[in-house]
CSV table of C-alpha atoms and ligand atoms in Angstrom, one decimal:
chain,number,residue,atom,x,y,z
W,1,MET,CA,-2.9,3.5,-17.2
W,2,SER,CA,-5.3,5.8,-17.3
W,3,GLU,CA,-4.5,10.0,-18.1
W,4,SER,CA,-4.8,11.4,-14.5
W,5,ARG,CA,-2.0,13.2,-13.2
W,6,TRP,CA,-0.7,11.3,-10.8
W,7,PHE,CA,-0.1,7.4,-11.7
W,8,SER,CA,1.0,4.7,-9.3
W,9,GLU,CA,2.5,1.2,-9.2
W,10,THR,CA,1.8,-1.5,-7.2
W,11,LEU,CA,3.9,-4.2,-8.1
W,12,HIS,CA,4.1,-4.9,-4.5
W,13,PRO,CA,1.7,-6.6,-2.1
W,14,GLY,CA,0.5,-3.5,0.3
W,15,VAL,CA,2.1,-1.1,-1.4
W,16,ARG,CA,1.3,1.6,-3.8
W,17,VAL,CA,4.1,4.3,-5.2
W,18,SER,CA,2.4,7.1,-7.1
W,19,TYR,CA,4.1,9.4,-9.4
W,20,GLU,CA,3.2,12.7,-10.8
W,21,ALA,CA,2.9,12.6,-14.9
W,22,ARG,CA,3.9,16.1,-15.7
W,23,ARG,CA,2.4,15.1,-19.1
W,24,VAL,CA,1.6,11.5,-20.2
W,25,LEU,CA,3.8,10.9,-23.5
W,26,HIS,CA,2.4,7.7,-24.7
W,27,SER,CA,0.2,5.2,-23.8
W,28,GLU,CA,-0.6,1.1,-25.9
W,29,GLU,CA,-1.1,-2.0,-26.2
W,30,THR,CA,1.6,-4.3,-27.5
W,31,PRO,CA,0.9,-7.4,-28.2
W,32,HIS,CA,2.9,-8.7,-25.3
W,33,GLN,CA,2.3,-5.8,-22.5
W,34,LYS,CA,1.1,-2.5,-21.7
W,35,LEU,CA,3.4,0.0,-22.6
W,36,ALA,CA,3.5,3.6,-21.7
W,37,LEU,CA,5.8,6.1,-21.0
W,38,ILE,CA,5.2,9.7,-18.9
W,39,GLU,CA,7.3,12.5,-17.9
W,40,ASN,CA,8.0,13.1,-14.1
W,41,GLU,CA,9.8,16.3,-12.3
W,42,ALA,CA,12.2,13.9,-10.5
W,43,PHE,CA,12.8,10.8,-12.7
W,44,GLY,CA,12.7,12.7,-16.1
W,45,LYS,CA,11.4,10.1,-18.8
W,46,VAL,CA,9.7,7.2,-17.7
W,47,LEU,CA,8.8,3.7,-19.5
W,48,LEU,CA,6.3,1.6,-17.6
W,49,LEU,CA,5.4,-2.1,-18.7
W,50,ASP,CA,2.3,-3.5,-17.3
W,51,GLU,CA,2.2,-0.4,-14.8
W,52,VAL,CA,5.9,-1.4,-13.6
W,53,ILE,CA,8.7,1.1,-13.8
W,54,GLN,CA,11.3,-0.4,-16.2
W,55,VAL,CA,13.8,2.7,-16.8
W,56,THR,CA,13.8,6.6,-16.5
W,57,THR,CA,16.1,9.0,-18.0
W,58,ALA,CA,17.3,10.0,-14.5
W,59,ASP,CA,18.8,6.8,-12.8
W,60,GLU,CA,19.5,4.3,-15.9
W,61,PHE,CA,23.0,4.7,-15.7
W,62,ILE,CA,22.8,3.2,-12.3
W,63,TYR,CA,21.2,-0.5,-13.3
W,64,HIS,CA,23.0,-0.6,-16.6
W,65,GLU,CA,26.9,0.4,-15.3
W,66,MET,CA,26.1,-1.9,-12.9
W,67,LEU,CA,24.5,-5.2,-14.8
W,68,ALA,CA,27.2,-4.5,-17.4
W,69,HIS,CA,30.3,-3.7,-15.8
W,70,VAL,CA,30.5,-5.9,-13.0
W,71,PRO,CA,30.6,-9.2,-14.8
W,72,ILE,CA,32.8,-7.9,-17.7
W,73,LEU,CA,35.1,-6.7,-15.8
W,74,GLY,CA,35.3,-9.1,-13.6
W,75,HIS,CA,35.5,-11.6,-16.4
W,76,GLY,CA,38.5,-9.4,-17.8
W,77,ALA,CA,38.3,-10.6,-21.7
W,78,ALA,CA,34.8,-10.6,-22.8
W,79,ALA,CA,34.7,-10.8,-26.4
W,80,ASP,CA,31.1,-11.9,-27.1
W,81,VAL,CA,28.0,-11.1,-24.7
W,82,LEU,CA,24.5,-11.9,-24.7
W,83,ILE,CA,21.4,-9.5,-23.5
W,84,ILE,CA,18.1,-11.3,-22.8
W,85,GLY,CA,15.6,-8.5,-22.6
W,86,GLY,CA,16.9,-5.2,-22.1
W,87,GLY,CA,14.4,-3.8,-24.7
W,88,ASP,CA,15.1,0.0,-24.2
W,89,CYS,CA,18.5,-0.6,-24.6
W,90,GLY,CA,20.7,1.4,-21.8
W,91,LEU,CA,22.2,-2.0,-21.2
W,92,ALA,CA,23.4,-3.0,-24.8
W,93,GLU,CA,25.0,1.1,-24.6
W,94,GLU,CA,27.1,0.0,-21.5
W,95,VAL,CA,28.5,-3.1,-23.1
W,96,LEU,CA,29.6,-1.5,-25.8
W,97,LYS,CA,31.4,0.9,-24.2
W,98,HIS,CA,33.7,-2.2,-23.8
W,99,ARG,CA,36.3,-2.4,-26.5
W,100,SER,CA,37.2,-5.9,-26.2
W,101,VAL,CA,33.2,-7.0,-27.0
W,102,ARG,CA,33.7,-8.0,-30.6
W,103,SER,CA,29.7,-8.9,-30.4
W,104,LEU,CA,26.7,-7.9,-29.2
W,105,THR,CA,23.8,-10.4,-29.4
W,106,GLN,CA,20.2,-8.7,-27.8
W,107,VAL,CA,17.6,-11.4,-27.9
W,108,GLU,CA,14.2,-8.9,-26.9
W,109,ILE,CA,10.6,-10.3,-27.0
W,110,ASP,CA,9.1,-7.4,-27.6
W,111,GLY,CA,9.9,-5.8,-31.0
W,112,ALA,CA,7.5,-3.0,-30.1
W,113,VAL,CA,9.8,-1.6,-26.9
W,114,VAL,CA,12.5,-1.3,-29.0
W,115,ASP,CA,11.2,0.6,-31.7
W,116,PHE,CA,9.6,2.7,-28.9
W,117,ALA,CA,13.1,2.7,-26.8
W,118,ARG,CA,14.6,3.9,-29.9
W,119,GLU,CA,12.5,6.7,-30.6
W,120,HIS,CA,12.5,8.0,-27.1
W,121,PHE,CA,15.4,7.3,-25.5
W,122,ALA,CA,18.0,8.5,-28.0
W,123,GLU,CA,19.5,10.3,-25.2
W,124,PHE,CA,21.3,6.8,-24.0
W,125,ASN,CA,20.5,4.9,-26.5
W,126,ALA,CA,21.4,6.3,-29.7
W,127,PRO,CA,25.2,5.2,-30.2
W,128,VAL,CA,24.0,1.2,-30.2
W,129,PHE,CA,22.0,1.5,-33.1
W,130,GLY,CA,24.9,3.1,-34.9
W,131,ASP,CA,27.6,0.0,-33.7
W,132,ASP,CA,28.3,-2.8,-35.9
W,133,ARG,CA,28.8,-5.6,-33.5
W,134,PHE,CA,25.2,-5.0,-32.0
W,135,GLN,CA,22.4,-7.5,-33.4
W,136,LEU,CA,19.5,-7.7,-32.0
W,137,GLU,CA,16.9,-10.5,-32.7
W,138,ILE,CA,13.0,-10.8,-31.4
W,139,ALA,CA,12.4,-13.9,-29.5
W,140,ASP,CA,11.7,-15.4,-26.9
W,141,GLY,CA,14.8,-15.8,-24.6
W,142,ALA,CA,14.3,-18.4,-23.1
W,143,ARG,CA,14.1,-20.6,-26.4
W,144,PHE,CA,17.0,-19.1,-27.6
W,145,VAL,CA,18.9,-20.1,-24.9
W,146,VAL,CA,18.4,-23.5,-25.2
W,147,GLU,CA,18.7,-23.5,-29.1
W,148,THR,CA,21.3,-21.5,-30.3
W,149,ASP,CA,24.8,-22.5,-31.0
W,150,ARG,CA,26.3,-19.6,-30.2
W,151,ARG,CA,28.5,-19.5,-27.4
W,152,PHE,CA,29.4,-16.5,-25.1
W,153,ASP,CA,32.1,-15.0,-22.6
W,154,ILE,CA,28.5,-12.8,-20.3
W,155,VAL,CA,25.0,-13.7,-20.5
W,156,LEU,CA,22.8,-10.4,-19.4
W,157,VAL,CA,19.8,-11.0,-18.6
W,158,ASP,CA,17.9,-7.7,-18.2
W,159,SER,CA,14.2,-9.0,-17.8
W,160,THR,CA,10.8,-7.5,-16.7
W,161,ASP,CA,9.4,-8.6,-13.2
W,162,PRO,CA,9.0,-12.4,-12.2
W,163,ILE,CA,5.3,-11.9,-13.8
W,164,GLY,CA,4.2,-11.9,-17.7
W,165,PRO,CA,6.4,-12.9,-20.4
W,166,GLY,CA,9.3,-12.5,-17.8
W,167,ALA,CA,8.3,-14.9,-15.2
W,168,VAL,CA,10.2,-17.9,-18.2
W,169,LEU,CA,13.3,-15.5,-17.0
W,170,PHE,CA,13.5,-16.8,-13.6
W,171,THR,CA,13.2,-20.4,-13.8
W,172,GLU,CA,16.0,-23.3,-13.4
W,173,ALA,CA,15.1,-24.3,-17.2
W,174,PHE,CA,16.3,-21.3,-18.3
W,175,TYR,CA,19.3,-21.1,-16.0
W,176,GLY,CA,20.6,-24.5,-17.8
W,177,GLY,CA,19.7,-22.9,-21.0
W,178,VAL,CA,22.0,-20.1,-20.4
W,179,GLN,CA,24.4,-22.5,-18.1
W,180,ARG,CA,24.7,-24.0,-21.8
W,181,CYS,CA,25.3,-21.4,-24.3
W,182,LEU,CA,28.4,-20.1,-21.9
W,183,LYS,CA,32.0,-19.9,-22.9
W,184,PRO,CA,34.6,-21.7,-20.6
W,185,GLY,CA,35.0,-18.5,-17.8
W,186,GLY,CA,31.8,-17.5,-18.8
W,187,ILE,CA,29.7,-15.6,-16.4
W,188,MET,CA,25.5,-14.8,-16.3
W,189,ALA,CA,24.4,-11.7,-14.4
W,190,ALA,CA,20.6,-11.1,-14.4
W,191,GLN,CA,18.1,-9.1,-13.0
W,192,ASN,CA,16.7,-10.2,-9.2
W,193,SER,CA,14.6,-7.9,-7.2
W,194,VAL,CA,14.6,-6.0,-4.4
W,195,PRO,CA,14.8,-8.4,-1.9
W,196,PHE,CA,13.0,-6.5,1.0
W,197,LEU,CA,9.9,-6.9,-0.8
W,198,GLN,CA,10.3,-9.5,-3.0
W,199,HIS,CA,12.0,-12.3,-0.6
W,200,LYS,CA,10.0,-15.3,-1.8
W,201,GLU,CA,11.1,-14.3,-5.4
W,202,PHE,CA,14.8,-13.4,-4.1
W,203,VAL,CA,15.0,-16.9,-2.9
W,204,SER,CA,13.0,-18.7,-5.4
W,205,ALA,CA,15.4,-17.1,-8.3
W,206,VAL,CA,18.9,-18.2,-6.0
W,207,SER,CA,17.4,-21.2,-5.8
W,208,ALA,CA,16.5,-22.1,-9.5
W,209,MET,CA,20.4,-20.8,-10.2
W,210,SER,CA,21.9,-22.8,-7.9
W,211,GLY,CA,20.3,-25.7,-10.1
W,212,ALA,CA,22.1,-25.1,-12.8
W,213,PHE,CA,25.7,-23.2,-11.7
W,214,PRO,CA,28.1,-24.0,-9.0
W,215,VAL,CA,28.8,-20.7,-7.9
W,216,VAL,CA,25.6,-18.3,-7.5
W,217,SER,CA,26.1,-15.0,-5.7
W,218,ALA,CA,24.6,-11.7,-5.5
W,219,TYR,CA,25.6,-8.3,-5.3
W,220,VAL,CA,23.5,-4.9,-4.7
W,221,VAL,CA,23.0,-1.6,-6.3
W,222,ALA,CA,20.2,1.4,-5.1
W,223,VAL,CA,18.5,2.3,-7.8
W,224,PRO,CA,16.0,5.2,-6.8
W,225,GLY,CA,13.5,4.2,-9.4
W,226,TYR,CA,13.4,0.3,-8.0
W,227,PHE,CA,11.5,0.8,-4.5
W,228,GLY,CA,12.1,-0.9,-1.6
W,229,GLY,CA,15.8,-0.7,-0.6
W,230,HIS,CA,18.5,-2.2,-1.9
W,231,MET,CA,17.8,-4.2,-5.6
W,232,THR,CA,19.9,-7.4,-6.1
W,233,LEU,CA,22.0,-8.5,-9.5
W,234,GLY,CA,22.3,-12.4,-9.2
W,235,TRP,CA,25.5,-13.6,-10.4
W,236,ALA,CA,26.2,-17.1,-12.1
W,237,SER,CA,29.8,-18.7,-13.1
W,238,GLU,CA,31.4,-22.1,-13.0
W,239,SER,CA,33.9,-21.3,-10.6
W,240,ARG,CA,34.7,-18.4,-8.3
W,241,ASP,CA,37.8,-17.1,-10.4
W,242,ALA,CA,35.7,-13.5,-11.8
W,243,LEU,CA,34.3,-13.2,-8.2
W,244,ASP,CA,37.5,-13.4,-6.1
W,245,VAL,CA,39.5,-10.2,-8.3
W,246,PRO,CA,41.2,-7.9,-6.2
W,247,VAL,CA,40.2,-4.7,-5.9
W,248,GLU,CA,43.5,-3.3,-7.7
W,249,GLU,CA,43.5,-5.6,-10.4
W,250,LEU,CA,39.9,-4.2,-11.5
W,251,ARG,CA,41.1,-0.9,-10.9
W,252,GLN,CA,43.7,-1.8,-13.6
W,253,ARG,CA,40.9,-3.4,-16.0
W,254,PHE,CA,38.8,-0.1,-15.6
W,255,ALA,CA,41.7,2.0,-16.4
W,256,GLN,CA,42.2,0.2,-19.2
W,257,ALA,CA,39.0,-0.1,-21.1
W,258,ASP,CA,38.6,3.8,-19.6
W,259,ILE,CA,35.6,4.2,-20.3
W,260,ALA,CA,33.1,7.1,-18.2
W,261,THR,CA,31.2,6.1,-15.5
W,262,ARG,CA,28.7,8.0,-13.0
W,263,TYR,CA,28.0,4.8,-10.2
W,264,TYR,CA,30.1,2.2,-11.1
W,265,THR,CA,34.2,2.9,-9.4
W,266,PRO,CA,36.4,-0.7,-9.3
W,267,GLU,CA,35.7,0.2,-5.3
W,268,VAL,CA,31.7,0.1,-5.7
W,269,HIS,CA,32.7,-3.0,-7.5
W,270,ALA,CA,34.1,-5.1,-4.6
W,271,ALA,CA,31.7,-3.3,-1.8
W,272,ALA,CA,28.7,-4.5,-4.0
W,273,PHE,CA,29.2,-8.6,-3.0
W,274,ALA,CA,29.4,-7.4,0.8
W,275,LEU,CA,25.9,-7.8,1.4
W,276,PRO,CA,23.5,-6.8,4.5
W,277,ARG,CA,22.4,-9.4,6.7
W,278,TYR,CA,18.9,-9.9,5.5
W,279,ILE,CA,19.9,-10.8,1.6
W,280,LEU,CA,22.8,-12.5,2.9
W,281,GLU,CA,20.1,-14.9,4.6
W,282,ALA,CA,18.1,-15.3,2.1
W,283,LEU,CA,20.5,-15.7,-0.1
W,284,ASP,CA,21.5,-18.9,1.7
W,285,GLU,CA,18.1,-19.7,1.8
W,286,GLY,CA,18.2,-19.8,-2.0
W,287,LEU,CA,20.8,-22.1,-1.9
W,288,ALA,CA,20.0,-24.7,1.1
W,289,ALA,CA,16.5,-24.9,-0.7
W,290,ASP,CA,18.3,-26.5,-3.8
W,291,ARG,CA,20.2,-28.8,-1.7
D,301,SAM,N1,15.9,-2.8,-16.1
D,301,SAM,C1,14.2,-2.8,-16.0
D,301,SAM,C2,13.7,-3.4,-14.8
D,301,SAM,O1,14.5,-4.2,-14.2
D,301,SAM,O2,12.3,-3.1,-14.5
D,301,SAM,C3,13.6,-4.0,-17.2
D,301,SAM,C4,14.0,-3.4,-18.5
D,301,SAM,S1,13.7,-4.2,-20.6
D,301,SAM,C5,12.8,-3.0,-20.4
D,301,SAM,C6,13.2,-5.6,-19.6
D,301,SAM,C7,12.2,-6.0,-21.1
D,301,SAM,O3,12.3,-7.4,-20.7
D,301,SAM,C8,11.6,-5.9,-21.9
D,301,SAM,O4,11.8,-5.0,-23.0
D,301,SAM,C9,10.5,-7.2,-22.1
D,301,SAM,O5,9.7,-7.3,-22.8
D,301,SAM,C10,11.3,-8.1,-22.3
D,301,SAM,N2,11.5,-9.6,-22.1
D,301,SAM,C11,10.1,-10.1,-21.0
D,301,SAM,N3,10.4,-11.7,-21.0
D,301,SAM,C12,11.0,-11.3,-22.0
D,301,SAM,C13,11.5,-13.1,-22.6
D,301,SAM,N4,10.9,-14.1,-22.5
D,301,SAM,N5,12.5,-13.2,-23.9
D,301,SAM,C14,12.9,-12.1,-24.0
D,301,SAM,N6,12.6,-10.6,-23.5
D,301,SAM,C15,11.9,-10.5,-22.5
């Protein structure tokens, strides 16, 4: 990224999304990716990896709450949680809000992202580093899931887009590894692109998931910094039980969890699985591709 006043994200072919950098706070090349931090009037501090927005202080709660609370409250008794990726540790913060969680393991490939986020995003991730349930491993998540002896109730995949080191986290081999390290009743939820602009990536990820899991679905979340309409989070599990929890039960679980949220509500949880038709059709296309 240059030190110019405006910078552009060019993740989507034919689209350039520009943000004014009031200040470029940091810029470096880690052994894995280009990392930059800028300050923007609307989004606050913005972290970019390989010139793609990863997290912003203004809207991080939206994505992190939905990726954490939907599977955890859908499950109802999650004790052991695994995060793959998630370098900024905003997702870990949401997971650790649940008193039912007794261990959280995070496997992130790039230690520099975690060190950097710890220093620059303390406003949301500070509680993580003082919590003794949190255990960080610097390793490739794709290797971890095929090698570990540990088993988890929930696996959350908070990856970069399917390019660079994150590409492997959208493959059937990886999802097969995730399936292998889930306990009975376990659930995977995963960052799964903006289908309006990443139709092919969405369909391909759904197809790969359905090669590894009998139940595959998706739910939507509107994240202002992830341009292009609804973002989808992928869902994979052995059964439909956690998908079919009535909203009244979700209300009870949420009340019992007693956590503060700014986006998540049990009603939003239930509604997020009502997919707009173009996303439903893309989901069906991915499911059919595997048959
Ligand atoms: N919420 C963001 C988004 O959707 O754009 C992603 C946040 S998080 C910063 C993504 C993390 O995934 C990065 O820190 C990156 O280093 C990590 N990552 C990429 N490939 C990985 C792999 N193979 N194993 C573990 N972590 C990986």
